[in-house]
mmCIF file of C-alpha atoms in Angstrom:
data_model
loop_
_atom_site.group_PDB
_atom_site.id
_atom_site.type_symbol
_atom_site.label_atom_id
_atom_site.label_comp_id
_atom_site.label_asym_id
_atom_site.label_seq_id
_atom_site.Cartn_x
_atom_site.Cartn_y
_atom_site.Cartn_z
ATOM 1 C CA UNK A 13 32.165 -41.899 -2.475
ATOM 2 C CA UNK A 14 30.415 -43.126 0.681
ATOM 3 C CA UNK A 15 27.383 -42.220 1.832
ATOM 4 C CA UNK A 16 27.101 -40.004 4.810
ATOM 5 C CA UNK A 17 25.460 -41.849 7.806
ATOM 6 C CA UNK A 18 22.650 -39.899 9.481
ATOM 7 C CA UNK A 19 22.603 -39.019 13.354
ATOM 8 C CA UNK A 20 20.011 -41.206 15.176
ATOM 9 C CA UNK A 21 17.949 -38.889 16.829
ATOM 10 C CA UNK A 22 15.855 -41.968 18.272
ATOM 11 C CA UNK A 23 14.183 -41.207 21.778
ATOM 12 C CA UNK A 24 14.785 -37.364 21.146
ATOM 13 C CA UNK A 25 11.384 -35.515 21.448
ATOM 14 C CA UNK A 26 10.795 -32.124 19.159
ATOM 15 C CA UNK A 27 7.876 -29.554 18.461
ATOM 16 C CA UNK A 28 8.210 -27.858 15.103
ATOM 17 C CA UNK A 29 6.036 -25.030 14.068
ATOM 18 C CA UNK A 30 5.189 -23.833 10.584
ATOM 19 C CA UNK A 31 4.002 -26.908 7.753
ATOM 20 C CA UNK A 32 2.119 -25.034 5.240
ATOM 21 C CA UNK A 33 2.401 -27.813 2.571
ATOM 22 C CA UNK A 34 4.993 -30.592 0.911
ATOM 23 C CA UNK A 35 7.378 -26.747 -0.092
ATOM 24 C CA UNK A 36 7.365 -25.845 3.660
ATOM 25 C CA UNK A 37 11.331 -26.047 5.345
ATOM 26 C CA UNK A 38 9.287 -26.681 8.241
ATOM 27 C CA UNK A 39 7.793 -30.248 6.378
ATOM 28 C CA UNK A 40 11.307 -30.884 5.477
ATOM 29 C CA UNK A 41 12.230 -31.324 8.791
ATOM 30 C CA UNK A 42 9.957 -32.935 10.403
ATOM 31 C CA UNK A 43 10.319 -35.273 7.247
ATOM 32 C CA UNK A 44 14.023 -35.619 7.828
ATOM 33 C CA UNK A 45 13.617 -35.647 11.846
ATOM 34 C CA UNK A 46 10.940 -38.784 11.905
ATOM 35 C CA UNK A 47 12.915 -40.523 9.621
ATOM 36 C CA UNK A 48 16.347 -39.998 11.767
ATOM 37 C CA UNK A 49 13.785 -41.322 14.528
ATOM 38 C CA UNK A 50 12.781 -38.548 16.548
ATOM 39 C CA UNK A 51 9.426 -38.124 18.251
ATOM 40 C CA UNK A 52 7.699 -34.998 17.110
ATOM 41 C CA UNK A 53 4.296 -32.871 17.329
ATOM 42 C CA UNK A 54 3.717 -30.700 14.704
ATOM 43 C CA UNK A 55 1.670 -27.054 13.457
ATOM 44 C CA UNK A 56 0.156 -25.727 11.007
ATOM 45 C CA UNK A 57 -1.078 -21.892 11.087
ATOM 46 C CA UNK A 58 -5.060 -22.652 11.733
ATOM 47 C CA UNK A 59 -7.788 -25.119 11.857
ATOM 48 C CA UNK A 60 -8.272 -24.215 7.537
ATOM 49 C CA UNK A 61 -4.562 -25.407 6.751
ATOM 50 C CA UNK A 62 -5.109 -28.764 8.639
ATOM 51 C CA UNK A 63 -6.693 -30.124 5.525
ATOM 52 C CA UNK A 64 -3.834 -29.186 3.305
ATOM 53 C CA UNK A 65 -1.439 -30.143 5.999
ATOM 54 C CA UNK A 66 -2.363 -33.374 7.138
ATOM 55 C CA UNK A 67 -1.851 -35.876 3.804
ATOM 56 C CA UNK A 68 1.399 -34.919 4.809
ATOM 57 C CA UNK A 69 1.560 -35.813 8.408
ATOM 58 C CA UNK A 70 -0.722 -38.717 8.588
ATOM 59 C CA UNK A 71 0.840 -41.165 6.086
ATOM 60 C CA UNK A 72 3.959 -40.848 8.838
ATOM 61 C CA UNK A 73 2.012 -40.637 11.633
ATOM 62 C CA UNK A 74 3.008 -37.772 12.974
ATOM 63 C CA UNK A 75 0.769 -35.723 15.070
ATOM 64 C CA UNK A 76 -0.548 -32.319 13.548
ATOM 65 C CA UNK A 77 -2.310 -29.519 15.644
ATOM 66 C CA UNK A 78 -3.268 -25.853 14.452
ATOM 67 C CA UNK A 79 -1.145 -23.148 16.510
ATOM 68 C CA UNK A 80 -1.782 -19.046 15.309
ATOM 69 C CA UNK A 81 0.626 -17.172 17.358
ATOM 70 C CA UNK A 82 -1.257 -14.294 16.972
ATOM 71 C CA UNK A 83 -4.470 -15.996 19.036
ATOM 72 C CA UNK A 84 -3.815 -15.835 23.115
ATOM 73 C CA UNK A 85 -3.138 -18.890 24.223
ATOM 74 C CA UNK A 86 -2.243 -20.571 21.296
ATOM 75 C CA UNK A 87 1.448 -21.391 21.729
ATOM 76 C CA UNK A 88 0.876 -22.399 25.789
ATOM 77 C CA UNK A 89 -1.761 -24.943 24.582
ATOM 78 C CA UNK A 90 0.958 -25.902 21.640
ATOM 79 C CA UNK A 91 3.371 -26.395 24.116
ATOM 80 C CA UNK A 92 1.354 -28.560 26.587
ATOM 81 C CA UNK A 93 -0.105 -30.694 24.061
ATOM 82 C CA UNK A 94 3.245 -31.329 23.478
ATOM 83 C CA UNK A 95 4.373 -31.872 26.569
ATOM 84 C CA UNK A 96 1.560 -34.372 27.442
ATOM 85 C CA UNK A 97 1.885 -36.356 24.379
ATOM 86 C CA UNK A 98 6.049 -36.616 24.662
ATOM 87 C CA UNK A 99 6.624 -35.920 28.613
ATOM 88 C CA UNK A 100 9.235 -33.753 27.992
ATOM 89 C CA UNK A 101 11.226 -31.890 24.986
ATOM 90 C CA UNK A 102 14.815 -32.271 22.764
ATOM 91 C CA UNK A 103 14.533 -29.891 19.841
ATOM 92 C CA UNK A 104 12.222 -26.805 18.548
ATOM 93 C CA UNK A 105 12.177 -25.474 15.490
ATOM 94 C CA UNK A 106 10.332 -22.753 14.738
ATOM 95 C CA UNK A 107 9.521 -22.063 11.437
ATOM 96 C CA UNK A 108 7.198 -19.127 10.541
ATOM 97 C CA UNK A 109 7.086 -15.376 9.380
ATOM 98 C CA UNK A 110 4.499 -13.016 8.028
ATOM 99 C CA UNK A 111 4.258 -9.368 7.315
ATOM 100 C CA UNK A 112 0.795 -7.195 6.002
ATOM 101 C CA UNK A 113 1.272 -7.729 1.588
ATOM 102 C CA UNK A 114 0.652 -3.796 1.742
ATOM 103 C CA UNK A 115 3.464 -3.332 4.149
ATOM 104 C CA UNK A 116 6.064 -5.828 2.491
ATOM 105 C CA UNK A 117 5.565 -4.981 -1.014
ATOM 106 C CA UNK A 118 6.044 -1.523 -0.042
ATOM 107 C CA UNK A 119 9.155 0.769 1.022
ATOM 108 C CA UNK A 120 10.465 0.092 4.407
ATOM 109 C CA UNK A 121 9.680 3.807 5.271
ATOM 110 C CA UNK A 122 6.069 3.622 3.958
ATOM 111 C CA UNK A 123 5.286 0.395 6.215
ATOM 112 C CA UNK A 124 2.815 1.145 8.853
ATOM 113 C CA UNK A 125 3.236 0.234 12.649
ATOM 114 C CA UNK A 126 0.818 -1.542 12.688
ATOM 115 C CA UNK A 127 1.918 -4.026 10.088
ATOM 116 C CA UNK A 128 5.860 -3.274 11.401
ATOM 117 C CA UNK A 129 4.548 -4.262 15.038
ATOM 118 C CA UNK A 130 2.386 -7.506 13.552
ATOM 119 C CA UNK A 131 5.235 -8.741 11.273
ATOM 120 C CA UNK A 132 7.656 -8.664 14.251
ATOM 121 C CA UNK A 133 5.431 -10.336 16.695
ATOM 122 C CA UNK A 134 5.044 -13.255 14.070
ATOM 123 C CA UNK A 135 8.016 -13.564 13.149
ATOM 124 C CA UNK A 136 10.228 -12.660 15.970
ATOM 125 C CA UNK A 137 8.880 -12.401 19.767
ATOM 126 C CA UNK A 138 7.048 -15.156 18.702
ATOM 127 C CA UNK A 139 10.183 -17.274 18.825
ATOM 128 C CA UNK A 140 11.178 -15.623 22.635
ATOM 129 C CA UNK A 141 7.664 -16.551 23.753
ATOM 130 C CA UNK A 142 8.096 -20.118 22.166
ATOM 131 C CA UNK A 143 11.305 -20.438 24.035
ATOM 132 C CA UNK A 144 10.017 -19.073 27.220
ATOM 133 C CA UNK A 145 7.558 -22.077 27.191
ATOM 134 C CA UNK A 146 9.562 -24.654 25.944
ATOM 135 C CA UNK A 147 12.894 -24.001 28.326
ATOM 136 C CA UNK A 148 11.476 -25.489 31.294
ATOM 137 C CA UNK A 149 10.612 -28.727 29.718
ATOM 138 C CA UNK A 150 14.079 -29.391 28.409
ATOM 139 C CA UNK A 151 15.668 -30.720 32.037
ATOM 140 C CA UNK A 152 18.175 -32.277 30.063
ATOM 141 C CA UNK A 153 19.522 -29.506 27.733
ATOM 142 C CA UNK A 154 18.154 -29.114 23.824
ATOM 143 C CA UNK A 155 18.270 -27.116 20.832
ATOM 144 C CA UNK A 156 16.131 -24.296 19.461
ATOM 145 C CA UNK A 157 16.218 -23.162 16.099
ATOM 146 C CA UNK A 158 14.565 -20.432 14.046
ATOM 147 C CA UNK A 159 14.844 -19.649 9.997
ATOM 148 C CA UNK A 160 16.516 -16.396 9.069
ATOM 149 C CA UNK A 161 17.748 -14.985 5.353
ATOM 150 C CA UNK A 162 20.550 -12.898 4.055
ATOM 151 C CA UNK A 163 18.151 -10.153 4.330
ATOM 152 C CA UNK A 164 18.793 -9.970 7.730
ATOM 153 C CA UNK A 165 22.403 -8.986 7.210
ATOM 154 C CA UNK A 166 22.400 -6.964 3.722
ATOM 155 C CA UNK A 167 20.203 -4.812 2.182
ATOM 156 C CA UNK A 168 18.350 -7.442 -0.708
ATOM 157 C CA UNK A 169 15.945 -5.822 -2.876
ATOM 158 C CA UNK A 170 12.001 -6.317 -2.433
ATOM 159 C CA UNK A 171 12.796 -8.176 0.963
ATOM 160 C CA UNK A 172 11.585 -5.180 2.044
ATOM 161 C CA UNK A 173 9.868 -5.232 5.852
ATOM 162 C CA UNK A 174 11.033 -8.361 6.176
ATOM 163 C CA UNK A 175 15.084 -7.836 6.406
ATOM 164 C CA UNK A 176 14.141 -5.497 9.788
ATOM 165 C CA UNK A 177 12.557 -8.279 11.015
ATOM 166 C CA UNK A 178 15.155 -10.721 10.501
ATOM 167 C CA UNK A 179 17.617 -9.101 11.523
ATOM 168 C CA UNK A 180 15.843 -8.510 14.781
ATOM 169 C CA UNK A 181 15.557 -12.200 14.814
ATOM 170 C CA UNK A 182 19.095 -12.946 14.548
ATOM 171 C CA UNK A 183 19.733 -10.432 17.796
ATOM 172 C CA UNK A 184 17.039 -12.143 19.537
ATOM 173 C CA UNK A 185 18.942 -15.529 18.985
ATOM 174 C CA UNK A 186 21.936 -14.179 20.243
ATOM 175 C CA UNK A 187 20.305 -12.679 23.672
ATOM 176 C CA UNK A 188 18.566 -16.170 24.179
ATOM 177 C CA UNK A 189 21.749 -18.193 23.401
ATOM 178 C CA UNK A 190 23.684 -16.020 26.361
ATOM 179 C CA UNK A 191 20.581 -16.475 28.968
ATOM 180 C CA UNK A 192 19.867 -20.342 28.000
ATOM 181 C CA UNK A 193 23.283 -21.843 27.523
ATOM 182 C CA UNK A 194 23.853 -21.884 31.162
ATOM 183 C CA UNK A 195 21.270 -24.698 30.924
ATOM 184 C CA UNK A 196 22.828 -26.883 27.999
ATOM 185 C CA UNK A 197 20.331 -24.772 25.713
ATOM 186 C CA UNK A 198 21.358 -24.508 22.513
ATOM 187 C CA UNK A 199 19.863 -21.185 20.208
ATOM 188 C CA UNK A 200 20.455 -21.356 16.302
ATOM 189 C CA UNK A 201 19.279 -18.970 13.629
ATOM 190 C CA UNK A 202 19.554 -20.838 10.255
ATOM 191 C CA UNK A 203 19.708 -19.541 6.729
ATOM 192 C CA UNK A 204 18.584 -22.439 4.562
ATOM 193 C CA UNK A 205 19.570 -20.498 1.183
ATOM 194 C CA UNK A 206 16.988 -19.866 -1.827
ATOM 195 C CA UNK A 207 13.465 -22.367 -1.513
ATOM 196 C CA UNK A 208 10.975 -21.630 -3.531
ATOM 197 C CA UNK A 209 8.063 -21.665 -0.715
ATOM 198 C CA UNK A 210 4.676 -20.816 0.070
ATOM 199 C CA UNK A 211 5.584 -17.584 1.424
ATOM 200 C CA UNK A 212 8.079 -16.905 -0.199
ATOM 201 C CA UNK A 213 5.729 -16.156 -3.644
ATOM 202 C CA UNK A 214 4.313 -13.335 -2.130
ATOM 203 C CA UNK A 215 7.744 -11.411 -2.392
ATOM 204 C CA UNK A 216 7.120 -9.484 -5.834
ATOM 205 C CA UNK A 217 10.638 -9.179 -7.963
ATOM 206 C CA UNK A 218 12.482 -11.677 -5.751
ATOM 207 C CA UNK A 219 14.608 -14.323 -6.993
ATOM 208 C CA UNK A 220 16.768 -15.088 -4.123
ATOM 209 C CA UNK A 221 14.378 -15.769 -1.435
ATOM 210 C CA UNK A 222 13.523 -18.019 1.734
ATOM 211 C CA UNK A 223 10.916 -18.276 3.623
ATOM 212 C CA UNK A 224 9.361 -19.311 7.311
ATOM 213 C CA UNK A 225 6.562 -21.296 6.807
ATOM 214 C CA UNK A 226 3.206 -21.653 8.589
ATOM 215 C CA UNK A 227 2.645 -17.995 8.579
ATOM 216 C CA UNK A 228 2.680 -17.342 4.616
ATOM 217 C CA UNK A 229 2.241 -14.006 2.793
ATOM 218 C CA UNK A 230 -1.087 -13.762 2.095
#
């Protein structure tokens, strides 16, 4: 059997959002990516995870930044660090979720809307708002992708809050694939399967689980 040659992705230019450690689909990427050749900034959720973050990133050389969507102003700073550092942008991946532990160990109709209206700003507009920033700089076309589950699509025990969210994701994909393909924008939601991540362990009773990364349950 032959071994599948990898796609250069040399000169292409990405920002990926969401390392929370070496478990993180967000760290496999960016692993993967730099060694395909790509240029890339990365994020962690806040200025505590950089420690954890960066043994990671450093040994590669690959430049680490803290990003909380939830802060104003986060992503646009993000997103112009980027920009400054690369000129302009290929790829995005973003790579994070969260929901209140009271609201996703509980029943969907006991979750608050508060936590409801947190857990979907995290975890979906987020992604729209990442998109909104990022479009402009990709002159030539790109990609954006964002990490969904099987959740999203069935009913999976103790997902819980989570599946709403998802699936809210997924339509949010489709909406931004229709009003950025006109400009060679490409808009993927991905379902990497069962990973045993950060996040992921806060989701009592699950065995089949994925997760987003920066953001974790905690």
């Amino acid at each position: 059997m032959t071994t599948p040659t990898l796609t250069s992705l040399a000169a292409k230019k990405g920002l990926i959002l969401g390392v929370a450690n070496e478990h993180s689909i967000a760290w496999g990427c960016a692993r993967l990516m730099h060694a395909m050749g790509a240029q890339l900034l990365t994020t962690c959720q806040n200025e505590k995870s950089l420690r954890y973050v960066e043994p990671l990133t450093q040994p590669l050389g690959i430049p680490l930044v803290a990003c909380n969507v939830e802060e104003a102003g986060s992503l646009e700073q993000v997103v112009a660090q980027a920009v400054a550092q690369m000129g302009s942008l290929d790829f995005v991946i973003h790579s994070i979720a969260w929901a209140p532990l009271e609201d996703l160990h509980g029943q969907v109709i006991d979750s608050s809307s508060v936590g409801f209206a947190r857990a979907m700003e995290v975890s979906c507009h987020s992604f729209a708002t990442l998109a909104k920033l990022c479009a402009p700089h990709m002159t030539q076309g790109g990609s954006m992708l964002t990490m969904s589950y099987l959740g999203a699509d069935e009913a999976v025990p103790h997902y819980g809050l989570m599946g709403p969210v998802k699936a809210a994701l997924e339509s949010l994909v489709r909406y931004m694939a229709l009003e950025l393909g006109p400009r060679q924008i490409r808009v993927h939601a991905v379902s990497p399967g069962p990973i045993l991540t950060r996040a992921a362990s806060g989701m009592t009773g699950q065995t089949l689980y994925v997760d987003a990364g920066c953001h974790a349950v905690a």
